[in-house]
Short mmCIF file of C-alpha atoms and ligand atoms in Angstrom, two decimals:
data_model
loop_
_atom_site.label_atom_id
_atom_site.label_comp_id
_atom_site.label_asym_id
_atom_site.label_seq_id
_atom_site.Cartn_x
_atom_site.Cartn_y
_atom_site.Cartn_z
CA MET A 1 69.96 81.67 -14.01
CA VAL A 2 66.24 82.44 -14.22
CA GLN A 3 66.97 86.15 -14.35
CA TRP A 4 69.30 85.67 -17.30
CA LEU A 5 66.74 83.46 -19.03
CA GLN A 6 64.12 86.19 -18.56
CA CYS A 7 66.43 89.05 -19.50
CA ASN A 8 65.43 90.98 -22.62
CA ASP A 9 67.75 93.95 -22.29
CA GLU A 10 69.97 94.02 -25.37
CA ALA A 11 73.00 95.55 -23.62
CA ASP A 12 72.84 92.97 -20.80
CA LEU A 13 72.47 90.14 -23.30
CA GLU A 14 75.54 91.37 -25.15
CA VAL A 15 77.44 91.12 -21.84
CA LEU A 16 76.24 87.50 -21.52
CA ARG A 17 77.20 86.70 -25.12
CA LYS A 18 80.68 88.19 -24.76
CA ARG A 19 81.31 86.33 -21.52
CA ALA A 20 80.25 83.00 -23.07
CA ASP A 21 82.35 83.68 -26.16
CA ALA A 22 85.39 84.47 -23.99
CA VAL A 23 84.92 81.24 -21.98
CA ARG A 24 84.57 79.30 -25.23
CA SER A 25 87.76 80.83 -26.64
CA ALA A 26 89.77 80.24 -23.44
CA GLN A 27 88.53 76.70 -22.78
CA VAL A 28 88.04 75.04 -26.16
CA GLY A 29 89.75 77.49 -28.50
CA ASP A 30 88.80 78.82 -31.92
CA ASP A 31 88.53 75.46 -33.67
CA VAL A 32 85.05 74.57 -34.89
CA HIS A 33 84.89 70.80 -35.25
CA LEU A 34 82.81 69.34 -38.05
CA ARG A 35 80.78 66.19 -37.44
CA GLY A 36 79.23 64.55 -40.48
CA LEU A 37 75.60 63.75 -39.68
CA VAL A 38 73.93 60.68 -41.20
CA GLU A 39 70.22 60.27 -40.50
CA LEU A 40 70.25 56.58 -41.24
CA SER A 41 66.62 55.68 -40.57
CA ASN A 42 63.36 57.54 -39.87
CA ILE A 43 61.59 54.37 -38.74
CA CYS A 44 60.59 54.77 -35.11
CA ALA A 45 58.77 52.58 -32.64
CA ARG A 46 58.07 55.46 -30.26
CA ASP A 47 55.28 57.99 -30.17
CA CYS A 48 56.88 61.12 -28.72
CA LEU A 49 54.25 63.85 -28.77
CA TYR A 50 56.63 66.43 -30.28
CA CYS A 51 58.42 64.49 -33.03
CA GLY A 52 57.45 64.41 -36.72
CA ILE A 53 58.85 60.88 -37.26
CA ARG A 54 56.83 59.37 -34.38
CA ALA A 55 55.35 55.93 -35.13
CA GLY A 56 51.80 57.30 -35.25
CA ASN A 57 52.50 59.75 -38.08
CA ALA A 58 51.18 57.84 -41.10
CA SER A 59 51.98 60.68 -43.52
CA VAL A 60 55.75 60.07 -43.38
CA ALA A 61 57.36 57.84 -46.03
CA ARG A 62 59.78 55.59 -44.15
CA TYR A 63 63.35 54.61 -45.06
CA ARG A 64 66.35 52.83 -43.63
CA MET A 65 69.72 53.35 -45.37
CA SER A 66 71.67 50.28 -46.44
CA ARG A 67 75.06 49.39 -44.96
CA GLU A 68 76.72 50.40 -48.27
CA GLU A 69 74.98 53.79 -48.29
CA VAL A 70 76.15 54.55 -44.73
CA VAL A 71 79.73 53.44 -45.45
CA ALA A 72 79.69 55.71 -48.55
CA CYS A 73 78.77 58.63 -46.23
CA ALA A 74 81.73 57.68 -44.01
CA ARG A 75 84.05 57.84 -47.03
CA LEU A 76 82.63 61.24 -47.89
CA ALA A 77 83.30 62.44 -44.33
CA VAL A 78 86.95 61.40 -44.72
CA ASP A 79 87.21 63.12 -48.12
CA PHE A 80 85.77 66.28 -46.57
CA GLY A 81 88.37 66.17 -43.76
CA PHE A 82 85.80 65.57 -40.99
CA GLY A 83 86.93 63.68 -37.87
CA THR A 84 83.59 62.30 -36.69
CA LEU A 85 80.55 60.56 -38.12
CA VAL A 86 77.27 60.88 -36.23
CA LEU A 87 74.76 58.09 -36.85
CA GLN A 88 71.29 59.23 -35.84
CA ALA A 89 67.90 57.53 -36.27
CA GLY A 90 64.49 56.94 -34.80
CA GLU A 91 64.20 54.00 -32.42
CA ASP A 92 64.20 51.56 -35.31
CA PRO A 93 63.77 47.86 -34.32
CA GLY A 94 65.45 46.94 -37.65
CA LEU A 95 68.66 48.57 -36.42
CA THR A 96 69.40 45.57 -34.25
CA GLY A 97 72.45 45.16 -32.03
CA ALA A 98 74.13 43.02 -34.69
CA VAL A 99 73.26 45.27 -37.67
CA VAL A 100 74.67 48.39 -35.99
CA ALA A 101 77.76 46.57 -34.62
CA ASP A 102 78.52 45.34 -38.13
CA LEU A 103 78.12 48.87 -39.50
CA ILE A 104 80.45 50.32 -36.86
CA LYS A 105 83.10 47.68 -37.62
CA ALA A 106 82.84 48.33 -41.37
CA ILE A 107 83.39 52.08 -40.85
CA LYS A 108 86.22 51.55 -38.38
CA GLN A 109 87.95 49.09 -40.71
CA GLU A 110 88.14 51.67 -43.48
CA THR A 111 88.51 54.95 -41.61
CA ASP A 112 89.87 56.62 -38.46
CA LEU A 113 86.60 58.45 -37.88
CA ALA A 114 85.25 58.78 -34.37
CA ILE A 115 81.71 57.39 -34.30
CA THR A 116 78.89 59.01 -32.38
CA LEU A 117 75.63 57.12 -32.01
CA SER A 118 72.22 58.71 -31.43
CA LEU A 119 69.81 55.80 -31.70
CA GLY A 120 67.55 56.36 -28.71
CA GLU A 121 67.08 54.27 -25.57
CA ARG A 122 68.73 50.92 -26.22
CA ASP A 123 69.40 48.05 -23.84
CA LEU A 124 72.67 47.26 -22.09
CA GLU A 125 73.47 44.40 -24.46
CA ASP A 126 73.29 46.58 -27.59
CA LEU A 127 75.14 49.50 -26.03
CA THR A 128 77.93 47.17 -24.84
CA ALA A 129 78.23 45.47 -28.25
CA TRP A 130 78.41 48.83 -30.04
CA ARG A 131 81.07 50.15 -27.69
CA GLN A 132 83.07 46.95 -28.21
CA ALA A 133 82.66 47.30 -31.98
CA GLY A 134 84.35 50.71 -31.72
CA ALA A 135 81.64 53.36 -31.15
CA ASP A 136 83.13 56.32 -29.27
CA ARG A 137 80.27 58.57 -28.21
CA TYR A 138 76.53 58.48 -27.55
CA LEU A 139 73.97 61.28 -27.68
CA LEU A 140 70.71 61.03 -25.77
CA ARG A 141 68.91 64.23 -24.84
CA PHE A 142 66.94 64.12 -21.60
CA GLU A 143 64.72 66.75 -23.33
CA THR A 144 63.54 68.35 -20.05
CA SER A 145 64.43 67.81 -16.39
CA ASN A 146 60.74 68.24 -15.47
CA ARG A 147 59.90 64.55 -14.97
CA GLU A 148 56.14 64.99 -15.24
CA LEU A 149 56.42 66.95 -18.49
CA PHE A 150 58.94 64.44 -19.88
CA ARG A 151 56.63 61.50 -19.13
CA TYR A 152 53.79 63.36 -20.85
CA ILE A 153 55.64 64.20 -24.07
CA HIS A 154 57.63 60.93 -24.20
CA PRO A 155 55.34 57.98 -23.38
CA PRO A 156 57.04 54.59 -22.86
CA ARG A 157 57.30 52.22 -25.81
CA VAL A 158 54.33 49.87 -26.06
CA GLY A 159 55.06 46.62 -24.19
CA GLN A 160 58.27 47.96 -22.65
CA PRO A 161 58.98 49.32 -19.18
CA GLU A 162 59.61 53.04 -18.77
CA ARG A 163 63.34 53.86 -18.97
CA ASP A 164 64.91 56.73 -17.10
CA ARG A 165 67.05 58.74 -19.54
CA ILE A 166 69.14 60.25 -16.74
CA GLU A 167 70.03 56.74 -15.49
CA HIS A 168 70.69 55.74 -19.08
CA LEU A 169 73.30 58.50 -19.37
CA GLY A 170 75.09 57.00 -16.33
CA LEU A 171 75.02 53.60 -18.01
CA LEU A 172 76.58 55.05 -21.16
CA ARG A 173 79.32 56.68 -19.09
CA SER A 174 80.06 53.40 -17.28
CA LEU A 175 80.53 51.70 -20.66
CA GLY A 176 83.22 54.24 -21.57
CA TYR A 177 81.31 56.35 -24.09
CA GLU A 178 81.79 60.10 -24.30
CA VAL A 179 78.30 61.15 -23.27
CA GLY A 180 76.11 63.85 -24.80
CA SER A 181 72.69 65.08 -23.82
CA GLY A 182 70.54 68.17 -24.13
CA VAL A 183 67.07 69.64 -24.13
CA MET A 184 64.45 71.29 -26.28
CA ILE A 185 63.71 74.90 -25.41
CA GLY A 186 60.15 76.19 -25.20
CA ILE A 187 58.27 72.89 -24.95
CA PRO A 188 54.65 73.74 -24.06
CA GLY A 189 54.52 73.39 -20.28
CA GLN A 190 58.25 74.14 -19.73
CA SER A 191 58.81 76.91 -17.18
CA TYR A 192 61.83 79.15 -16.65
CA ASP A 193 62.54 77.23 -13.43
CA ASP A 194 62.54 73.97 -15.41
CA LEU A 195 65.00 75.36 -17.94
CA ALA A 196 67.30 76.69 -15.20
CA GLN A 197 67.20 73.19 -13.64
CA ASP A 198 68.10 71.69 -17.02
CA ILE A 199 71.31 73.74 -17.14
CA GLU A 200 72.16 72.84 -13.52
CA LEU A 201 71.63 69.19 -14.44
CA PHE A 202 74.02 69.48 -17.42
CA LYS A 203 76.70 70.37 -14.90
CA GLY A 204 75.64 67.70 -12.40
CA LEU A 205 75.82 64.99 -15.05
CA GLY A 206 79.35 65.96 -16.09
CA LEU A 207 78.45 65.74 -19.79
CA ASP A 208 80.97 65.84 -22.64
CA MET A 209 78.58 67.20 -25.26
CA ILE A 210 75.45 69.31 -24.87
CA GLY A 211 73.01 69.99 -27.70
CA VAL A 212 70.15 72.42 -27.21
CA GLY A 213 67.62 73.80 -29.67
CA PRO A 214 64.22 75.45 -29.69
CA TYR A 215 61.19 73.16 -29.86
CA ILE A 216 59.60 73.59 -33.30
CA PRO A 217 55.94 72.47 -33.59
CA HIS A 218 55.13 69.85 -36.23
CA GLN A 219 51.54 69.91 -37.50
CA ASP A 220 51.29 66.10 -37.65
CA THR A 221 52.04 65.60 -33.96
CA PRO A 222 49.71 65.83 -30.94
CA LEU A 223 51.77 68.64 -29.42
CA GLY A 224 51.95 70.57 -32.70
CA LYS A 225 48.26 70.05 -33.59
CA SER A 226 46.88 71.36 -30.37
CA GLY A 227 49.10 74.40 -30.68
CA GLY A 228 50.56 73.18 -27.42
CA VAL A 229 48.75 72.42 -24.22
CA PRO A 230 48.25 75.69 -22.35
CA LEU A 231 49.62 74.39 -19.08
CA LEU A 232 51.39 77.55 -17.99
CA GLY A 233 50.71 81.27 -17.96
CA VAL A 234 52.70 83.45 -20.37
CA GLU A 235 54.83 84.68 -17.50
CA GLN A 236 56.17 81.21 -16.75
CA GLN A 237 56.15 79.56 -20.17
CA VAL A 238 59.56 79.57 -21.91
CA PRO A 239 59.17 80.86 -25.49
CA ASN A 240 60.62 78.67 -28.28
CA THR A 241 62.54 81.52 -29.91
CA LEU A 242 66.01 81.87 -31.39
CA VAL A 243 67.08 84.35 -28.73
CA MET A 244 66.03 81.97 -25.95
CA GLY A 245 68.06 79.23 -27.68
CA LEU A 246 71.09 81.53 -27.80
CA LYS A 247 70.76 82.46 -24.13
CA VAL A 248 70.73 78.75 -23.23
CA VAL A 249 73.83 78.09 -25.38
CA ALA A 250 75.65 80.93 -23.57
CA LEU A 251 74.59 79.86 -20.06
CA THR A 252 75.54 76.27 -20.87
CA ARG A 253 79.00 77.34 -22.03
CA ILE A 254 79.57 79.40 -18.87
CA THR A 255 78.27 76.60 -16.62
CA CYS A 256 80.11 73.75 -18.38
CA PRO A 257 83.19 75.49 -19.85
CA GLN A 258 84.92 72.51 -21.51
CA VAL A 259 82.02 70.71 -23.17
CA ASN A 260 81.47 70.44 -26.89
CA ILE A 261 78.37 72.41 -27.89
CA PRO A 262 76.94 72.24 -31.42
CA SER A 263 75.25 75.15 -33.10
CA THR A 264 72.15 73.09 -33.86
CA THR A 265 69.96 72.77 -36.95
CA ALA A 266 66.99 74.02 -34.89
CA LEU A 267 68.80 77.36 -34.41
CA ALA A 268 69.55 77.51 -38.14
CA THR A 269 65.92 76.68 -38.92
CA LEU A 270 64.63 79.67 -36.94
CA ASP A 271 66.98 82.04 -38.79
CA ARG A 272 68.37 80.59 -42.02
CA GLN A 273 70.65 83.55 -42.66
CA THR A 274 72.40 83.88 -39.32
CA GLY A 275 71.09 81.26 -36.86
CA ARG A 276 74.07 78.96 -37.09
CA GLU A 277 76.69 81.73 -36.90
CA GLN A 278 74.88 83.25 -33.95
CA GLY A 279 75.10 79.88 -32.15
CA LEU A 280 78.88 79.92 -32.72
CA ASN A 281 79.06 83.50 -31.42
CA TRP A 282 77.12 82.64 -28.25
CA GLY A 283 79.37 79.77 -27.09
CA ALA A 284 79.05 76.85 -29.53
CA ASN A 285 82.13 75.13 -31.03
CA ILE A 286 80.70 72.34 -33.21
CA ILE A 287 78.82 72.16 -36.53
CA MET A 288 77.18 69.02 -37.85
CA PRO A 289 76.94 69.28 -41.66
CA ASN A 290 74.35 66.87 -43.01
CA LEU A 291 75.74 64.02 -45.15
CA THR A 292 72.44 62.15 -45.48
CA PRO A 293 71.74 61.43 -49.19
CA VAL A 294 69.33 64.06 -50.55
CA GLN A 295 66.60 61.55 -51.41
CA TYR A 296 66.21 60.77 -47.68
CA ARG A 297 66.67 64.25 -46.24
CA ARG A 298 63.10 65.44 -46.59
CA MET A 299 61.80 62.25 -44.99
CA TYR A 300 63.71 62.89 -41.76
CA GLU A 301 61.28 65.67 -40.90
CA ILE A 302 61.36 65.81 -37.10
CA TYR A 303 59.99 69.35 -37.46
CA PRO A 304 58.89 71.33 -40.54
CA SER A 305 61.09 73.49 -42.78
CA LYS A 306 64.23 71.97 -41.29
CA ALA A 307 67.29 73.92 -42.45
CA ALA A 308 69.43 72.28 -45.16
CA SER A 309 66.76 69.70 -46.02
CA THR A 310 67.43 70.05 -49.77
CA GLU A 311 71.19 70.69 -49.73
CA THR A 312 73.71 68.19 -51.05
CA ALA A 313 76.48 66.99 -48.72
CA GLU A 314 78.98 69.20 -50.61
CA GLN A 315 76.77 72.25 -50.15
CA SER A 316 76.40 71.51 -46.42
CA ARG A 317 80.18 71.27 -46.08
CA ASP A 318 80.81 74.46 -48.11
CA THR A 319 78.25 76.45 -46.12
CA ALA A 320 79.78 75.28 -42.84
CA LEU A 321 83.34 76.16 -43.94
CA ARG A 322 82.23 79.58 -45.22
CA GLN A 323 80.48 80.31 -41.93
CA ILE A 324 83.49 79.24 -39.82
CA VAL A 325 86.01 81.26 -41.82
CA GLY A 326 83.64 84.23 -42.00
CA LEU A 327 83.65 84.40 -38.20
CA GLY A 328 87.46 84.30 -38.08
CA ARG A 329 87.37 80.81 -36.58
CA VAL A 330 89.25 77.72 -37.74
CA PRO A 331 87.88 74.41 -39.10
CA GLY A 332 88.95 71.78 -36.51
CA ARG A 333 91.31 68.98 -37.52
CA GLY A 334 91.16 65.42 -36.19
CA ARG A 335 88.47 63.80 -34.04
CA GLY A 336 87.77 66.77 -31.80
CA ASP A 337 87.39 64.64 -28.68
CA SER A 338 85.82 66.25 -25.66
CA LYS A 339 88.32 68.18 -23.55
CA HIS A 340 86.06 67.56 -20.60
CA PHE A 341 86.31 63.78 -21.20
CA GLN A 342 90.11 63.96 -21.45
CA THR A 343 90.35 65.99 -18.23
CA LEU A 344 88.07 63.48 -16.45
CA ASN A 345 90.15 60.52 -17.59
CA SER A 346 93.46 62.10 -16.68
CA PHE A 347 92.09 62.59 -13.13
CA LYS A 348 91.00 58.93 -13.07
CA ASN A 349 94.38 57.70 -14.29
CA ASN A 350 96.44 59.70 -11.78
N1 LIG B 401 65.55 58.65 -31.51
C1 LIG B 401 66.70 59.26 -30.94
C2 LIG B 401 66.36 59.98 -29.65
O1 LIG B 401 65.19 60.15 -29.34
O2 LIG B 401 67.31 60.36 -28.96
C3 LIG B 401 67.42 60.22 -31.88
C4 LIG B 401 66.58 60.92 -32.89
S1 LIG B 401 65.56 62.23 -32.22
C5 LIG B 401 64.62 62.67 -33.65
C6 LIG B 401 66.75 63.55 -32.04
C7 LIG B 401 66.27 64.79 -31.31
O3 LIG B 401 65.38 65.53 -32.12
C8 LIG B 401 65.52 64.61 -30.03
O4 LIG B 401 66.38 64.37 -28.95
C9 LIG B 401 64.73 65.91 -29.90
O5 LIG B 401 65.32 66.79 -28.96
C10 LIG B 401 64.80 66.51 -31.30
N2 LIG B 401 63.43 66.83 -31.79
C11 LIG B 401 62.46 65.97 -32.12
N3 LIG B 401 61.33 66.64 -32.45
C12 LIG B 401 61.62 67.96 -32.34
C13 LIG B 401 60.86 69.16 -32.54
N4 LIG B 401 59.58 69.13 -32.91
N5 LIG B 401 61.48 70.35 -32.31
C14 LIG B 401 62.78 70.38 -31.95
N6 LIG B 401 63.54 69.30 -31.74
C15 LIG B 401 62.96 68.09 -31.93
#
C-alpha cells in the first residue's frame, strides 16, 4: 500500500487507475448516483484546527437554514430526479434532537428520498431519534487513523468528554444506519504509513460509504496559518495533492470493492476542469451536487475557493449530468443504497 502511495511513475499509476476502474465497473456498475447536498448550518461548537467554520473563526458570518428552506431543497432534489438528500452541518447546538427529527419527518412525509446525515458527533439519544424518524445513513469521517494526530487537530468540545469516532461508527451501525466515513489526505503530520493504515481501517470497519479528499489549508485556522506544523520530514509527509487523492480513491475501491465512493468537492477544488471526472475515472461512483441556496454557499467555507461555491442548484445538477454522460457513464436512478450494506444484511438474514 505504501509503495503505491509513494509511486510517481505514470505508467504504473495508469495500471492502478485501470484496475480500480475495472473493479468499480464490475462491483457497482456504471451508474453514478447523485446525492443532493444541503449545508444546513455553518454554526459549530467545535474548534477543529483544520476547518474554516470552527467556532473560533470570528470572520465567518453564521447561518442556520429554516425548516421550510431545507424542505424546499428536498423538493428540488425530487424534481431533479435525485434519490438521496445529504444534510450536513457544523456541530450546531441549535440543531437539537427534536429539530432534526422534525425535519426528517417533514421530508419523509413528502418524498421517498433517502436521508443521509452528517452532523458530527452526536449522542445516542439524538442518533436513535433520528433513525426512528426515518434517517437512513450517517457520515462521520475519522479524518486520520493516527490517534495522536487526530487528538491534536480535533480537540474535544469544551465541557464534554472526548468521543472516539471509531467507536461512534460502531454505534451508528448498531442503530441500523448505513455508515460512511473517510479521511483527509495530506494533513500536516500525516505519514504514508498513517494513510496506508487509514485504508486498512476502511476495510476493517466494513463501511458502506467512504469519502476522501485532500486537506486544503484555510488561512483563518491554526493549521492553515502556521503553514502546517512541520512534524515530519518531506520523505514521510503525505502531500495534499490531487494525484495523491486519486491514488487513495483507487486503493480504496480495490480494497473495499462494493462501497459507495463520492468524487469529492475537495478533488474538484484542486482541479476545477477535470478533478471531479478524474475521481470518477479512478474508482468513484457518486457525485454530490450542491443544493444549498446560493446566499449561504459562500458562508460554508470549510476551506478556501471551494468548487461550486457560486453555482445555483440547477447549474450544479447540469454540470454533474454533463460530466457523467461525457464519461459514458449513466446517471443513477432511485436511492442508490450501498451494495455492501445489502450484502451484509442478506448474510445476517440467512
Ligand atoms: N461537523 C461534521 C463533521 O465534523 O463530521 C460535518 C461537517 S465537516 C465540515 C465535513 C468534513 O469537512 C470533515 O469531515 C472534514 O474531513 C472536511 N474538512 C473540513 N475542513 C477541511 C479542510 N480544510 N480541507 C479539507 N477537508 C476539510
